[in-house]
JSON list of C-alpha atoms in Angstrom, two decimals:
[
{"chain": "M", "resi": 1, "resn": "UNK", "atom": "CA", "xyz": [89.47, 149.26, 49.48]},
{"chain": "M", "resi": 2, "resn": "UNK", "atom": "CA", "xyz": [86.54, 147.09, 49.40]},
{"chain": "M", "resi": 3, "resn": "UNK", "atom": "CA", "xyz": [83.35, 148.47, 50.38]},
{"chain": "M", "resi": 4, "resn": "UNK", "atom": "CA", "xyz": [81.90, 145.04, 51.35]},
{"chain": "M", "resi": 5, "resn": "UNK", "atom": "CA", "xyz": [82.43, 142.13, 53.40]},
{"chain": "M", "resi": 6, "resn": "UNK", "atom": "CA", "xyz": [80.57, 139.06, 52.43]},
{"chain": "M", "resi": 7, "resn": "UNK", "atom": "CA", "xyz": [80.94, 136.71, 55.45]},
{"chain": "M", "resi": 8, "resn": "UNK", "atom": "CA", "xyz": [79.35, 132.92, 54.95]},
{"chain": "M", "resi": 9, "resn": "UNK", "atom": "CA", "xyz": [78.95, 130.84, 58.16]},
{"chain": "M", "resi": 10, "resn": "UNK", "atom": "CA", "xyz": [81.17, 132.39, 59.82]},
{"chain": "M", "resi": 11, "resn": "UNK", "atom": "CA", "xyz": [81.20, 134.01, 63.66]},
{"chain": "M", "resi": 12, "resn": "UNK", "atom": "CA", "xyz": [83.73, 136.70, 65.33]},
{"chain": "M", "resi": 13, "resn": "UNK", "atom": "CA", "xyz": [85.71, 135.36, 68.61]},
{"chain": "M", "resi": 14, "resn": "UNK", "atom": "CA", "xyz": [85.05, 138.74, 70.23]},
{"chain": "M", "resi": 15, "resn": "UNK", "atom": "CA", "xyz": [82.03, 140.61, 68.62]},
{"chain": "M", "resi": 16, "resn": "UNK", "atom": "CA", "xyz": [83.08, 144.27, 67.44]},
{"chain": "M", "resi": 17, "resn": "UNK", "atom": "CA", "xyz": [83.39, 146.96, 70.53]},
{"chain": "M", "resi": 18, "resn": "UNK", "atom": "CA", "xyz": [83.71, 149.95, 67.22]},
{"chain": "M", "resi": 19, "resn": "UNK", "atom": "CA", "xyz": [81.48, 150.51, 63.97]},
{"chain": "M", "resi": 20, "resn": "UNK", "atom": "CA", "xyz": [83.21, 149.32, 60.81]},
{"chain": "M", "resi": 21, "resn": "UNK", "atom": "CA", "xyz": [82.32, 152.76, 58.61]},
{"chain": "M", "resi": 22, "resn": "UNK", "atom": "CA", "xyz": [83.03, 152.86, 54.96]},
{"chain": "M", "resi": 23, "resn": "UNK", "atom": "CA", "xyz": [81.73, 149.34, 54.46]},
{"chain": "M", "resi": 24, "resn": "UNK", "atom": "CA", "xyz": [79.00, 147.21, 53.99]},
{"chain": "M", "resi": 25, "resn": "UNK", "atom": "CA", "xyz": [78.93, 144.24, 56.03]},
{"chain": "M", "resi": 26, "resn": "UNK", "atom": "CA", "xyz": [76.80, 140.98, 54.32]},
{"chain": "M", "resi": 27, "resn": "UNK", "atom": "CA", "xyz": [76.00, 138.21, 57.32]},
{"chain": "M", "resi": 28, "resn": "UNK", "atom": "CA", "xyz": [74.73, 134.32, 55.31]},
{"chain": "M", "resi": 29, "resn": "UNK", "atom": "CA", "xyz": [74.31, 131.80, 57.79]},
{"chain": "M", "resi": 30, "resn": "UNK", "atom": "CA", "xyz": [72.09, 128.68, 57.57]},
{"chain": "M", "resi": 31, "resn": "UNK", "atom": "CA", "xyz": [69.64, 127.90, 60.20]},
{"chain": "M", "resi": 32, "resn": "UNK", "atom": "CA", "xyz": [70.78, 124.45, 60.14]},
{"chain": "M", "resi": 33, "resn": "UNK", "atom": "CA", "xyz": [74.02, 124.70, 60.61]},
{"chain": "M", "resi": 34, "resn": "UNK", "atom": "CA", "xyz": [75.67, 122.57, 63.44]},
{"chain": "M", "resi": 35, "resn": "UNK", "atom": "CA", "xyz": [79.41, 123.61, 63.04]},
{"chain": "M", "resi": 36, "resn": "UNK", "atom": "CA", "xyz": [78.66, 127.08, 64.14]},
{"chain": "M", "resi": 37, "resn": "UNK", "atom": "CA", "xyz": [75.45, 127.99, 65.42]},
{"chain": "M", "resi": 38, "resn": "UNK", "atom": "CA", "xyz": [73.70, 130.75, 63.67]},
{"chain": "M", "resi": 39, "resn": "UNK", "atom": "CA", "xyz": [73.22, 132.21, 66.43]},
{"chain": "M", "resi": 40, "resn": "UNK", "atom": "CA", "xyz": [76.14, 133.82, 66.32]},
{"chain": "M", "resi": 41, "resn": "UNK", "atom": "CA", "xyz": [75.42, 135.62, 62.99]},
{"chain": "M", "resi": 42, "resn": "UNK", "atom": "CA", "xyz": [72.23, 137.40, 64.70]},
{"chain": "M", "resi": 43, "resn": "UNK", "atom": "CA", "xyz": [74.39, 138.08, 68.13]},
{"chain": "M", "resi": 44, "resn": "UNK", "atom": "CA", "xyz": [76.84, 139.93, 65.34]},
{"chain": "M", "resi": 45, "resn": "UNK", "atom": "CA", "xyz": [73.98, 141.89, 63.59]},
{"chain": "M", "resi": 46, "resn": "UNK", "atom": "CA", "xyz": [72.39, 142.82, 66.61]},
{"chain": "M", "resi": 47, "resn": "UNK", "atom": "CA", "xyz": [76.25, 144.18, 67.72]},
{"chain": "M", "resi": 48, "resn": "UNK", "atom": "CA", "xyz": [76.36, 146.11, 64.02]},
{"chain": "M", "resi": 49, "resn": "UNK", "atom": "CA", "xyz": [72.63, 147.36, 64.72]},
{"chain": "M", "resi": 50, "resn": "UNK", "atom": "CA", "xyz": [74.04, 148.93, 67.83]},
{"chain": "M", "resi": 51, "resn": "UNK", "atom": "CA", "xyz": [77.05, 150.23, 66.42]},
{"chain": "M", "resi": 52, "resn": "UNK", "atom": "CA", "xyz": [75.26, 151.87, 63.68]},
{"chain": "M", "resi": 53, "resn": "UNK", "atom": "CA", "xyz": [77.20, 149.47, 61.17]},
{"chain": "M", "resi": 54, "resn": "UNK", "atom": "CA", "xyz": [75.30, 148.86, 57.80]},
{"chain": "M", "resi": 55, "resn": "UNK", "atom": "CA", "xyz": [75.12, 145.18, 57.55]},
{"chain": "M", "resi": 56, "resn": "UNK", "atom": "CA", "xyz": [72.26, 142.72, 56.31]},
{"chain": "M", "resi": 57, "resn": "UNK", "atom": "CA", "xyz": [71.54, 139.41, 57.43]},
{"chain": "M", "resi": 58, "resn": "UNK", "atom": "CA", "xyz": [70.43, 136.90, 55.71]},
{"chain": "M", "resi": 59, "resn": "UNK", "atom": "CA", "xyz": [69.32, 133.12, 56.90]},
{"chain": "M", "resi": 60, "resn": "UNK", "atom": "CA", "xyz": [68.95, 130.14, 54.67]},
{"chain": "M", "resi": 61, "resn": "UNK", "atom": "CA", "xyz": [66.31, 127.86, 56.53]},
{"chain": "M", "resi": 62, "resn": "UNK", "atom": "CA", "xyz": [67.56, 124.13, 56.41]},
{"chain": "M", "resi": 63, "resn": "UNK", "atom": "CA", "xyz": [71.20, 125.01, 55.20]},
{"chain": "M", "resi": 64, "resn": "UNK", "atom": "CA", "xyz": [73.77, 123.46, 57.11]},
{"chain": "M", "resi": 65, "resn": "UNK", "atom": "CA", "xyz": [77.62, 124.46, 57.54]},
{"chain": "M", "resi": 66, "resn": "UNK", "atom": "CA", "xyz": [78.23, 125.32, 53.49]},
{"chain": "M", "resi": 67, "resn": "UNK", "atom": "CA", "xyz": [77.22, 127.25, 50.79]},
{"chain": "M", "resi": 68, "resn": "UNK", "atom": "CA", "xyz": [74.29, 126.44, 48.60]},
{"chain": "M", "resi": 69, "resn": "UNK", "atom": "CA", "xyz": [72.60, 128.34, 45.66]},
{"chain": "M", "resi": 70, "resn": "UNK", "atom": "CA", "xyz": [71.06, 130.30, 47.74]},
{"chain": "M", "resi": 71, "resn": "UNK", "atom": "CA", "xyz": [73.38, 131.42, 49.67]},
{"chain": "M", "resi": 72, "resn": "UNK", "atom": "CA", "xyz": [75.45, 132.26, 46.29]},
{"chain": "M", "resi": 73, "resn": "UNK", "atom": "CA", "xyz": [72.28, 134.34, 45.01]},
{"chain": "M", "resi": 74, "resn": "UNK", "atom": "CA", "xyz": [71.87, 136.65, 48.17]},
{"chain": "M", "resi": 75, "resn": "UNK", "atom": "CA", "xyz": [75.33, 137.48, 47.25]},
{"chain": "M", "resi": 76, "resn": "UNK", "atom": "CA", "xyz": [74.91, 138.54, 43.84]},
{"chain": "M", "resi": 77, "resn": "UNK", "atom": "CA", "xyz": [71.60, 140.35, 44.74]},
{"chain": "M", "resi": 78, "resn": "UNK", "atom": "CA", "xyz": [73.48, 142.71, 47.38]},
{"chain": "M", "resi": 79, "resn": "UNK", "atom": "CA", "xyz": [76.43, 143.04, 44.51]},
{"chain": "M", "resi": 80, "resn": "UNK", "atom": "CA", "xyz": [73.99, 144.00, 41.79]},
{"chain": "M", "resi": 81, "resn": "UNK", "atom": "CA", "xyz": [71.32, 145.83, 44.20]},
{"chain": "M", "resi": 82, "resn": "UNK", "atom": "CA", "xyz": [72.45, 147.05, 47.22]},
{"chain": "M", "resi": 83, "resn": "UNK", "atom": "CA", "xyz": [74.12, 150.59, 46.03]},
{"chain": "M", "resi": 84, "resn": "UNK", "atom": "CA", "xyz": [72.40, 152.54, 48.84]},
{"chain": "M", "resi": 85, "resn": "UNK", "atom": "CA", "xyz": [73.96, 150.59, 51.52]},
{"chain": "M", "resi": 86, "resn": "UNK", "atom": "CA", "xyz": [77.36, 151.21, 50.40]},
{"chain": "M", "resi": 87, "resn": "UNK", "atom": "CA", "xyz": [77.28, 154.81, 49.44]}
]
């Protein structure tokens, strides 16, 4: 099973009522973004803060509704870095 959920841009129709355990949960949203507000990324790591979920949130200031560099390098930074999370 994967033990991390990289989630670009992205928002949940209901926001989670349980913890997701055994996982890592990665939020990337842009500030910018006009498709689907980022607000909706910190609403969802507020929720995992609550829950007791380990997640991180990250926010690219001017990004719109894509992916950009980065976006792409916060990725490979929680790959490469991020062991205590996920353990």
């Amino acid at each position: 099973m994967a033990g991390r959920i990289i989630a670009f841009s992205g928002r949940f129709a209901v926001l989670p009522e349980k913890p997701f355990t055994d996982v890592v949960v990665h939020l990337i949203h842009g500030d910018a973004d006009g498709v689907i507000a980022v607000d909706h990324a910190r609403a969802a790591a507020q929720r995992f803060q609550t829950l007791g979920t380990l997640f991180t949130l990250d926010v690219a200031p001017g990004q719109g509704h894509g992916i950009d560099e980065r976006m792409l390098n916060h990725v490979l930074t929680h790959l490469r870095h991020d062991n205590s999370l996920a353990s």
